[in-house]
XYZ file of C-alpha atoms in Angstrom:
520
model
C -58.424 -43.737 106.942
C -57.538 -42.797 110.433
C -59.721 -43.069 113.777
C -60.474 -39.314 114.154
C -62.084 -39.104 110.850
C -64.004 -42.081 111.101
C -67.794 -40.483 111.746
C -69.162 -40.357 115.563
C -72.372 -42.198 116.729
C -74.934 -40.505 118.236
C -74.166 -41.212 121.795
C -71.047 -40.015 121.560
C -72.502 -36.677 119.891
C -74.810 -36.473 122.964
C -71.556 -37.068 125.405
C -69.589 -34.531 123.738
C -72.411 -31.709 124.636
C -72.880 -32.727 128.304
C -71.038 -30.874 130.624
C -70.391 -32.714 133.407
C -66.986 -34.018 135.283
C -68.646 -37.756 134.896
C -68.753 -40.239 132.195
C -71.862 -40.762 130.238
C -72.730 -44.265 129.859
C -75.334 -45.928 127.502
C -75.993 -49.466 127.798
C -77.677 -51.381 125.300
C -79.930 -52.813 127.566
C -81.758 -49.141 128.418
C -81.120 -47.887 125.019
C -85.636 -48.161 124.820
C -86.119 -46.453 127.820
C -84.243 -43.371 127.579
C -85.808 -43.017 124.092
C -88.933 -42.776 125.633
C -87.489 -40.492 128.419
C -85.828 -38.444 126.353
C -89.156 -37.776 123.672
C -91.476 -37.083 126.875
C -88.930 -34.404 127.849
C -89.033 -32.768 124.521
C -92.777 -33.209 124.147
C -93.445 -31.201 127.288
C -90.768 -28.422 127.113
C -91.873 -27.719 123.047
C -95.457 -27.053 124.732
C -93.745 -24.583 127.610
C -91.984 -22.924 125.072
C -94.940 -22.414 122.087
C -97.217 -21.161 125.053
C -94.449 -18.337 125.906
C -94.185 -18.100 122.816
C -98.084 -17.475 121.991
C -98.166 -15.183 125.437
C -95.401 -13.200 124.063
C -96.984 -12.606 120.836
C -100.433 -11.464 122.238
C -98.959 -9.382 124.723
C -97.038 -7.316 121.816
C -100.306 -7.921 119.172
C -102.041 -5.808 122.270
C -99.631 -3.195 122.340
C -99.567 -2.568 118.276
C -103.587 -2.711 118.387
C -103.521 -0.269 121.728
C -101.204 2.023 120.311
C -103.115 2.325 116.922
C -106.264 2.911 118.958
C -104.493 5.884 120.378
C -103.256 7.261 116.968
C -106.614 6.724 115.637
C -108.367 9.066 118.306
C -105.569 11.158 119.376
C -105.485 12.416 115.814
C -107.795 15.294 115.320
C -107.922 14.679 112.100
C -109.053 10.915 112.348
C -112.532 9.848 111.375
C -113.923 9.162 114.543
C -112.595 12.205 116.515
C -114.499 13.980 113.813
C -117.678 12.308 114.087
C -117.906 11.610 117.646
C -115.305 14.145 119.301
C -118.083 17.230 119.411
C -120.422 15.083 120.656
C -118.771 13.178 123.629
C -117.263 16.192 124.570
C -120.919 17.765 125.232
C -121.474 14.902 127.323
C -118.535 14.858 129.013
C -118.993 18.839 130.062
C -122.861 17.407 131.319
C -121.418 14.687 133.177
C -118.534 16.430 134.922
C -120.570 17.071 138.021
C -119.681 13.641 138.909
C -116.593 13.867 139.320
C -116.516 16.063 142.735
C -117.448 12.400 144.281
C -114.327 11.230 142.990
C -110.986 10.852 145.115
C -108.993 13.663 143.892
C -105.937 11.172 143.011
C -108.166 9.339 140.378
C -108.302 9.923 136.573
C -111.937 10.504 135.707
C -111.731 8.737 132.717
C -110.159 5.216 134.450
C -112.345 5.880 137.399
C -115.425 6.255 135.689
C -115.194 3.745 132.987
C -114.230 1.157 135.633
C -117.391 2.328 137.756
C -119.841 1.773 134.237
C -118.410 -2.069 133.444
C -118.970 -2.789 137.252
C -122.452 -1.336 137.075
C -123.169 -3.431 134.051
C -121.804 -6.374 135.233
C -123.637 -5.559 138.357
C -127.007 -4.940 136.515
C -127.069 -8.208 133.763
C -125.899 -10.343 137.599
C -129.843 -8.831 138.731
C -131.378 -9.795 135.805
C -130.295 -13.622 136.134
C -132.881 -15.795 138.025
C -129.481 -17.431 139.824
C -131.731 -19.568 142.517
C -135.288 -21.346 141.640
C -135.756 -21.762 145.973
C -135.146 -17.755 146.400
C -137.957 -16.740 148.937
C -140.532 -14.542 147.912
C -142.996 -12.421 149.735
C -146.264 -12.344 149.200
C -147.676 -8.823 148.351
C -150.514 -7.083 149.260
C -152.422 -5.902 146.347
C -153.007 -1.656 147.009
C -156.518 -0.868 147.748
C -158.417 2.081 146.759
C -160.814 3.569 149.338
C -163.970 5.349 148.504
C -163.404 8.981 148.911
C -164.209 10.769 152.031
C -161.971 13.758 152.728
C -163.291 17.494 153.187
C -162.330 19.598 150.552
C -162.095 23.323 150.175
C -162.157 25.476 146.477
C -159.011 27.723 146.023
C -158.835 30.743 144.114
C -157.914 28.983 141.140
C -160.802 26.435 141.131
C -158.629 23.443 142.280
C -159.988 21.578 145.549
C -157.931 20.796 148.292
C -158.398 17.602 150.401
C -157.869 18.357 154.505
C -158.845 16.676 157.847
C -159.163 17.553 160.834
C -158.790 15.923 164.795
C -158.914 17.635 168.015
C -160.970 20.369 169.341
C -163.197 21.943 167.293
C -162.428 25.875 166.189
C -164.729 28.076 168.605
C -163.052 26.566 171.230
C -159.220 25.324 170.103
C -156.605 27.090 172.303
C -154.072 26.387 169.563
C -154.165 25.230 165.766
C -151.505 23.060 163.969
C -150.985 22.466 160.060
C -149.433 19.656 159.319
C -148.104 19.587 155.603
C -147.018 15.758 154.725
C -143.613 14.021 153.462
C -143.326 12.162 150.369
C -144.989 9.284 149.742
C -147.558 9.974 152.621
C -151.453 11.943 152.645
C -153.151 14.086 154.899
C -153.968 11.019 156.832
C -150.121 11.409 158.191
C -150.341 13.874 160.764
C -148.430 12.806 163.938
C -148.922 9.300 163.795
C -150.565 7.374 166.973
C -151.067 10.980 168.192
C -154.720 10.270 170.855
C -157.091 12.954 170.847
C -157.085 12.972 174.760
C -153.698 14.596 174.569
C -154.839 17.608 171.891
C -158.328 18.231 174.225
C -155.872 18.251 177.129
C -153.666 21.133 175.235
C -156.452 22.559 173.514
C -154.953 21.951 170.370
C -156.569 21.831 167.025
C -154.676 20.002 163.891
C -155.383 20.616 160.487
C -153.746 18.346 157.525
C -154.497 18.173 153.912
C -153.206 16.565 150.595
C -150.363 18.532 148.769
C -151.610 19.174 144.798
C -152.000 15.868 143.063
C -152.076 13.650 146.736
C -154.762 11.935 147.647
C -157.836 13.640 146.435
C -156.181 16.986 146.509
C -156.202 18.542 142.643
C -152.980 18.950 140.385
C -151.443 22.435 140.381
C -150.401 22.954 136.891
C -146.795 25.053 137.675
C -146.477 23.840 141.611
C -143.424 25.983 143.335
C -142.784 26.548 147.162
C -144.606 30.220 146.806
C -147.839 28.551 145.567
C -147.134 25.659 148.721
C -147.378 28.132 151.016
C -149.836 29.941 149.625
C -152.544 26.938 149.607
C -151.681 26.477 153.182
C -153.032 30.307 153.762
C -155.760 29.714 151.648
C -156.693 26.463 154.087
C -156.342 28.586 156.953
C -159.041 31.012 155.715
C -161.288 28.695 154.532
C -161.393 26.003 157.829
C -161.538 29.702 160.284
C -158.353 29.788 161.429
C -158.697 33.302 162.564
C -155.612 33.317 165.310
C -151.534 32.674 164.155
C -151.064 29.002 163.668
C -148.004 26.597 164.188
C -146.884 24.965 161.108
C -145.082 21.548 161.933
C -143.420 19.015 159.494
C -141.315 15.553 158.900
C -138.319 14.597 156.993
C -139.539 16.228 153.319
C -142.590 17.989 154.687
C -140.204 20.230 155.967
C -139.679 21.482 152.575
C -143.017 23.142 152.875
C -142.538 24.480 156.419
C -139.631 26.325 155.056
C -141.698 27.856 152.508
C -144.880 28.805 155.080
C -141.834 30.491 156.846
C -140.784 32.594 154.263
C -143.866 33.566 152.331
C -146.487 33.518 155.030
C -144.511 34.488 157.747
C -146.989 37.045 159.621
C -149.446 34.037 159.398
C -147.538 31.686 162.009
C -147.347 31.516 165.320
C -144.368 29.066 164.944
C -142.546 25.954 163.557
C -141.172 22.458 164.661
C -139.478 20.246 162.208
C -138.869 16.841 163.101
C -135.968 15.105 161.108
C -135.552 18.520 158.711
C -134.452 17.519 155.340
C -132.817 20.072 153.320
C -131.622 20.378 149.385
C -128.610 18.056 149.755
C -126.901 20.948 147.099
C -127.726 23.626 149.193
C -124.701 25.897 147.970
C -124.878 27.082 151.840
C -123.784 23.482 152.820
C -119.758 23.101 153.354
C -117.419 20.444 151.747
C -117.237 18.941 154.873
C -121.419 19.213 155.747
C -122.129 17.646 152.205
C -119.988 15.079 152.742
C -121.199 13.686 155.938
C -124.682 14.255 154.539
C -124.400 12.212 151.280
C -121.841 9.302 152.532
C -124.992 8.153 154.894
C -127.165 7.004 151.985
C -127.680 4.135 149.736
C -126.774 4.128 146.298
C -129.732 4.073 145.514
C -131.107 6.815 147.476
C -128.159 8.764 145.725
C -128.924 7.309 142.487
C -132.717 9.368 142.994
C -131.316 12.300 144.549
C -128.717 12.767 141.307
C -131.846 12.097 139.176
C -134.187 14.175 140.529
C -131.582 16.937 140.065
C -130.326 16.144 136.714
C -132.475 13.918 134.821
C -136.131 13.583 136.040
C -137.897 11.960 133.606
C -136.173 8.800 134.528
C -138.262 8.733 137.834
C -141.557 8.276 136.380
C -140.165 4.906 135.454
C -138.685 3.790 138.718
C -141.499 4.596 140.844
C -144.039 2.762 138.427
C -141.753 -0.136 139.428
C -142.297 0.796 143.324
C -144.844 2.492 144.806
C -147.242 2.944 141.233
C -146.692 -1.183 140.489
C -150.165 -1.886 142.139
C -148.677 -3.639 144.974
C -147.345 -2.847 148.795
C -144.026 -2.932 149.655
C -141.689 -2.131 152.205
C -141.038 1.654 153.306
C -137.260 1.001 153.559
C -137.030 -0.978 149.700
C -138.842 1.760 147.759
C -137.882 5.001 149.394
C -133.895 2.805 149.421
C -134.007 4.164 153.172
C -131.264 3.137 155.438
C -132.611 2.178 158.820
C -131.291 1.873 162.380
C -132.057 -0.920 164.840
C -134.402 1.201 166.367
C -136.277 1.950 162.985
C -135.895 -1.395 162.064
C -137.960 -2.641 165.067
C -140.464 0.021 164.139
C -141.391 -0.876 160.715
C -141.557 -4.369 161.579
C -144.624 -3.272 164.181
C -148.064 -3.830 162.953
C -149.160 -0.956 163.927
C -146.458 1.085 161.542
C -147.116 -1.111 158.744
C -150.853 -0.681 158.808
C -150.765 2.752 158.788
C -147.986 2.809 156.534
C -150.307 0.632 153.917
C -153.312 3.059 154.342
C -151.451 5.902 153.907
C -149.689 4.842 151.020
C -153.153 3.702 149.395
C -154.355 7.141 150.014
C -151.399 8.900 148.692
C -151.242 6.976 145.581
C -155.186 7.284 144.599
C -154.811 9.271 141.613
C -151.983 6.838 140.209
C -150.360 9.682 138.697
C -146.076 9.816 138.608
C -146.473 13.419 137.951
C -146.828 15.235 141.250
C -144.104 12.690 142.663
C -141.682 13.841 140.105
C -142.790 17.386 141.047
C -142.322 16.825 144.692
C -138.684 15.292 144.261
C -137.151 17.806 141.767
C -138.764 20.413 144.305
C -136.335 18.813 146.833
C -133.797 18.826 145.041
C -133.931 22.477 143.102
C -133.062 26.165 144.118
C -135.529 27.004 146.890
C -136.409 30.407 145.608
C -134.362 31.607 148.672
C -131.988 30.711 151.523
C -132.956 28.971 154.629
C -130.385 31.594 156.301
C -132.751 34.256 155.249
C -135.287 32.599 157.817
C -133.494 33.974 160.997
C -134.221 36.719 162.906
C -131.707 40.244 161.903
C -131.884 43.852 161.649
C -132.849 45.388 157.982
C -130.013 46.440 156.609
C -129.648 50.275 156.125
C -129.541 51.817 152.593
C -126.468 53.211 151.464
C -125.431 56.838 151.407
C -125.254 59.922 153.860
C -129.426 59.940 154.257
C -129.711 56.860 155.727
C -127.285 57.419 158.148
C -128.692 60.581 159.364
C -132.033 58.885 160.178
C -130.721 56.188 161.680
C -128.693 58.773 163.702
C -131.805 61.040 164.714
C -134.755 58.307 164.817
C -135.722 57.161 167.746
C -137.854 54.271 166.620
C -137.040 51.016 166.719
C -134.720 49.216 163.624
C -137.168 47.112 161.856
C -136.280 43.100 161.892
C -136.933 40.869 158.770
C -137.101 36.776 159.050
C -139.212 35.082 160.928
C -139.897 36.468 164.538
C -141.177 33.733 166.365
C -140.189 30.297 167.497
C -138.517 27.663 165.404
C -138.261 23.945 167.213
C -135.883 21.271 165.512
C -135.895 17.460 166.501
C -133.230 15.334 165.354
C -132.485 11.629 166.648
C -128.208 10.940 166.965
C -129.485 7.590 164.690
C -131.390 8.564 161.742
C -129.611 7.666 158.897
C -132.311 9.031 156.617
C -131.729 12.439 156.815
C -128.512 12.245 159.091
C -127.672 14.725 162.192
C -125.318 16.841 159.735
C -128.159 18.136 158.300
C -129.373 19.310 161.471
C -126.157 20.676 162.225
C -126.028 22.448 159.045
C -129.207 24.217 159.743
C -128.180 25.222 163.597
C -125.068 27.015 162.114
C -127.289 28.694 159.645
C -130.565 29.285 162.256
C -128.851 29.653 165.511
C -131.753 31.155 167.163
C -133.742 27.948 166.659
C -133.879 25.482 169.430
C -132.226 21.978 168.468
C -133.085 18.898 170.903
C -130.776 16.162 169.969
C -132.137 12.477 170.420
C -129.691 10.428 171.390
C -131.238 7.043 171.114
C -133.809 7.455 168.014
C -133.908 7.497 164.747
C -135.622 8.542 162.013
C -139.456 7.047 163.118
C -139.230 6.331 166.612
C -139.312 9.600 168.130
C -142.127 10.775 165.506
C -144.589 7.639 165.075
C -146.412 5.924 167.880
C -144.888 7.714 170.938
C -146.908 8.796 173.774
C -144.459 9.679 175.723
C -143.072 12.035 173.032
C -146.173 13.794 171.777
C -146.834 14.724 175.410
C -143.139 16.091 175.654
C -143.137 18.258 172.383
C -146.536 19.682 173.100
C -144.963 20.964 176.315
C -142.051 21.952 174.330
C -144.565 24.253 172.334
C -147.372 25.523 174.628
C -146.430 24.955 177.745
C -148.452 24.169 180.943
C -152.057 22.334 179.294
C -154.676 24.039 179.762
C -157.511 22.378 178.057
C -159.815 23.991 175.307
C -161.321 28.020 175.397
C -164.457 27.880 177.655
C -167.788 29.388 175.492
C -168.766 32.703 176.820
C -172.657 33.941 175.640
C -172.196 37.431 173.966
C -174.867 39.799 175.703
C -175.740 42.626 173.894
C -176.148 45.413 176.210
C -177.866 47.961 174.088
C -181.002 45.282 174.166
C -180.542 45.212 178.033
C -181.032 48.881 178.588
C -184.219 49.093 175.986
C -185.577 46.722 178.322
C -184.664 48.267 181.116
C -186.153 51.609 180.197
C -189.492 49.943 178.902
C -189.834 48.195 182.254
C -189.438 51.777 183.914
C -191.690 53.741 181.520
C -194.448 51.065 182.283
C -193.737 51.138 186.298
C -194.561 55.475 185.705
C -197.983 54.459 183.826
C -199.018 52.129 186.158
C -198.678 54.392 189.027
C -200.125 56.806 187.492
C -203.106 54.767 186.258
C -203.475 53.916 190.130
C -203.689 57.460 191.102
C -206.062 58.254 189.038
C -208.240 55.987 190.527
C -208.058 56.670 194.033
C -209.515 60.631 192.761
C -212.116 58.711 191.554
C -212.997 57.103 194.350
């Protein structure tokens, strides 16, 4: 048998598959060790390659299982489209409100489902106790003083809760009602306001508890007409018998809106101090909203969208706040967001006293009810349009009639709105209820008077200011001038009687005296 067909070893099988311009030489003496080599090599690349491998494989198992997902529910006639389609499309249509606060690039469906896992993620990362050495404050259990406001019987049989500071109502020069802002009691008022400075104006100031506040009764079907109407209803009762200002903070302005347009021949004015309007005010521009809602917290969305879609769910968050039994801070329950300046303030004794005391009172009845009522009220079609407050002609009927007595009369073209002053205060820094609101409310009032704050916020112009109280009661009445001075009512009609019985008897006595000189 010849050479070439004698069979090859093994090392010259490997030679013959190298390609290289060397020679391939195998001594006997490393024959073990590239063995071993040559096995780890193998070992490690077989691993690389059965991971691609299993990568590969997944990868495409995805795809087959995605794409029969897609069948499965892009099929009309498919099982689940026919169970479930009706109903997540009703839910869809409910939910698409959400979507205006989406970029308008994004798919709703990718956006939104991306949003949920975050916000589950988000919410089971809460619930885990992460760190035993977390700091916790120690809370103030809430206290429940004995009653002791002054109360007044409606119409309707329900009492309303009021007090009153300054100078009494013979004598008061000017009178003030004071409706209060969420989470707050007639005990609000203007906060730190001294009594020196309301005897030095004359000024008399009237607050009470909204239905269900403090010791103030429940209305059964509360609206902004009924709101207003209590207020009038105080007024008569406490002899208010002259116009009175109506003045208001953040959400109490809500009710000054409402004095405004259903008991407008009643006031003598208005000043609103951080206004807060319906954030879906459908007079509010793209722009206006905007600049509005991208101020807030979440959260303070999160009750906002609530209070305007699904209610109910509030009962349940404030029994976790301000109905748990227990103080807590202004800025964690109401989720406000604060400036330094409002941050300082808080942090004051004096603020969070009051701010305790108040909260005590406004709680007492430890119902969620007339909170509920109060946001949604917020939140919810006015009954009419803050435009409608300003000061414009009537508008003439239409047809030829009309016009001919509008031609021919000379009296004056009747007005409609409110006639006299409105005041607005707004600090550059609140980030409560931000200056676009404010500037939303000067395009749509521009006959009210806006004084822009550059360095305060929400608080600081409003709570514990002496300096301020003394400026916006010059804003409003001017000049002080102290209380009414008494004057004693003389009847006349009792003067002249006595006059002419002093006369008659001067006649008889000189008579009488004549008389007796004849005698004599």
């Amino acid at each position: 048998m010849s050479k070439t067909d004698e069979p090859k070893t093994w090392k010259q099988e490997l030679a013959s598959l190298v390609d290289c311009t060397g020679t391939v030489n195998f001594d006997d003496e490393n024959d073990k060790g590239n063995a071993a080599l040559s096995s780890t090599v193998n070992v490690r690349e077989t691993i690389i390659e059965f991971a691609k491998g299993v990568g590969e494989m997944s990868v495409e198992l995805a795809k087959s299982f995605v794409g029969v997902v897609k069948q499965s529910l892009g099929d009309k006639d498919s099982f689940i489209v026919r169970k479930l389609g009706k109903p997540y499309g009703q839910i869809c249509d409910k939910l698409s409100f959400l979507n205006e606060y989406l970029p308008e690039d994004r798919n709703p469906l990718h956006s939104w489902t991306v949003i949920l896992s975050v916000f589950m993620v988000a919410f089971f990362a809460l619930r885990v106790n992460t760190s035993a050495d977390t700091f916790i404050p120690i809370l103030r259990k809430v206290h429940i003083h004995p009653p002791n406001a002054s109360l007044i019987l409606l119409p309707d049989h329900r009492h309303l809760a009021y007090h009153e500071q300054g100078v009494p109502a013979d004598i008061a020069r000017f009178t003030i009602i004071a409706p209060h802002s969420f989470l707050s009691s007639r005990l609000e008022g203007l906060p730190g306001l001294k009594t020196s400075l309301l005897e030095e104006f004359g000024v008399r100031l009237i607050t009470y508890d909204l239905p269900g506040f403090g010791e103030s009764d429940p209305h059964p079907h509360r609206n902004l007409e009924s709101s207003a109407l209590d207020m009038s209803h105080l007024a008569d009762a406490v002899g208010v018998n002259q116009k009175f200002w109506v003045t208001g903070h953040s959400g109490g302005c809500l009710h000054v809106w409402a004095a405004l347009r259903y008991i407008t021949d009643r006031l003598a004015g208005a000043a609103v101090f951080a206004p807060m309007v319906n954030p879906y005010d459908p007079s509010m521009t793209k722009e206006e909203r905007s600049r509005t809602w991208e101020k807030w917290k979440p959260t303070r969305k999160l009750m906002y969208i609530l209070a305007h879609r699904f209610p109910g769910f509030l009962r349940h968050m404030y029994s976790q706040s301000f109905l748990s039994g227990m103080h807590g801070h202004i800025d964690k329950w109401l989720s406000l967001s604060l400036g330094k300046r409002d941050r300082n303030l808080i942090e004051d004794s004096r603020f969070e006293d009051f701010w305790q005391r108040n909260v005590e009172e406004s709680i007492r009845q430890g119902n969620a009810k007339p909170f509920v009522e109060e946001a949604v009220l917020q939140v919810t079609d006015y009954g009419f349009n803050i435009a409608d407050l300003q000061t414009k002609k009537k508008r003439k009927g239409k047809g030829v009639l009309p016009w001919l007595k509008s031609m021919y009369s000379r009296a004056e073209e009747e007005l409609t709105g409110f006639l006299g002053p409105i005041y607005i205060w707004q600090g550059m820094d609140d980030r409560v209820v931000p200056p676009s609101v404010t500037s939303f409310l000067h395009r749509i009032l521009p006959g009210a008077t806006v004084h822009m704050l550059p360095n305060d916020g929400h608080f600081t112009y409003y709570y514990f200011c002496d300096e301020c109280h003394r400026q916006i009661f010059t804003t409003l009445f001017g000049t002080p001038q102290g209380p009414l001075q008494k004057t004693i009512a003389i009847d006349q009609s009792r003067i002249e009687e006595n006059t002419e019985g002093t006369d008659e008897a001067t006649v008889e006595d000189l008579a009488t005296n004549q008389n007796d000189t004849h005698h004599v």
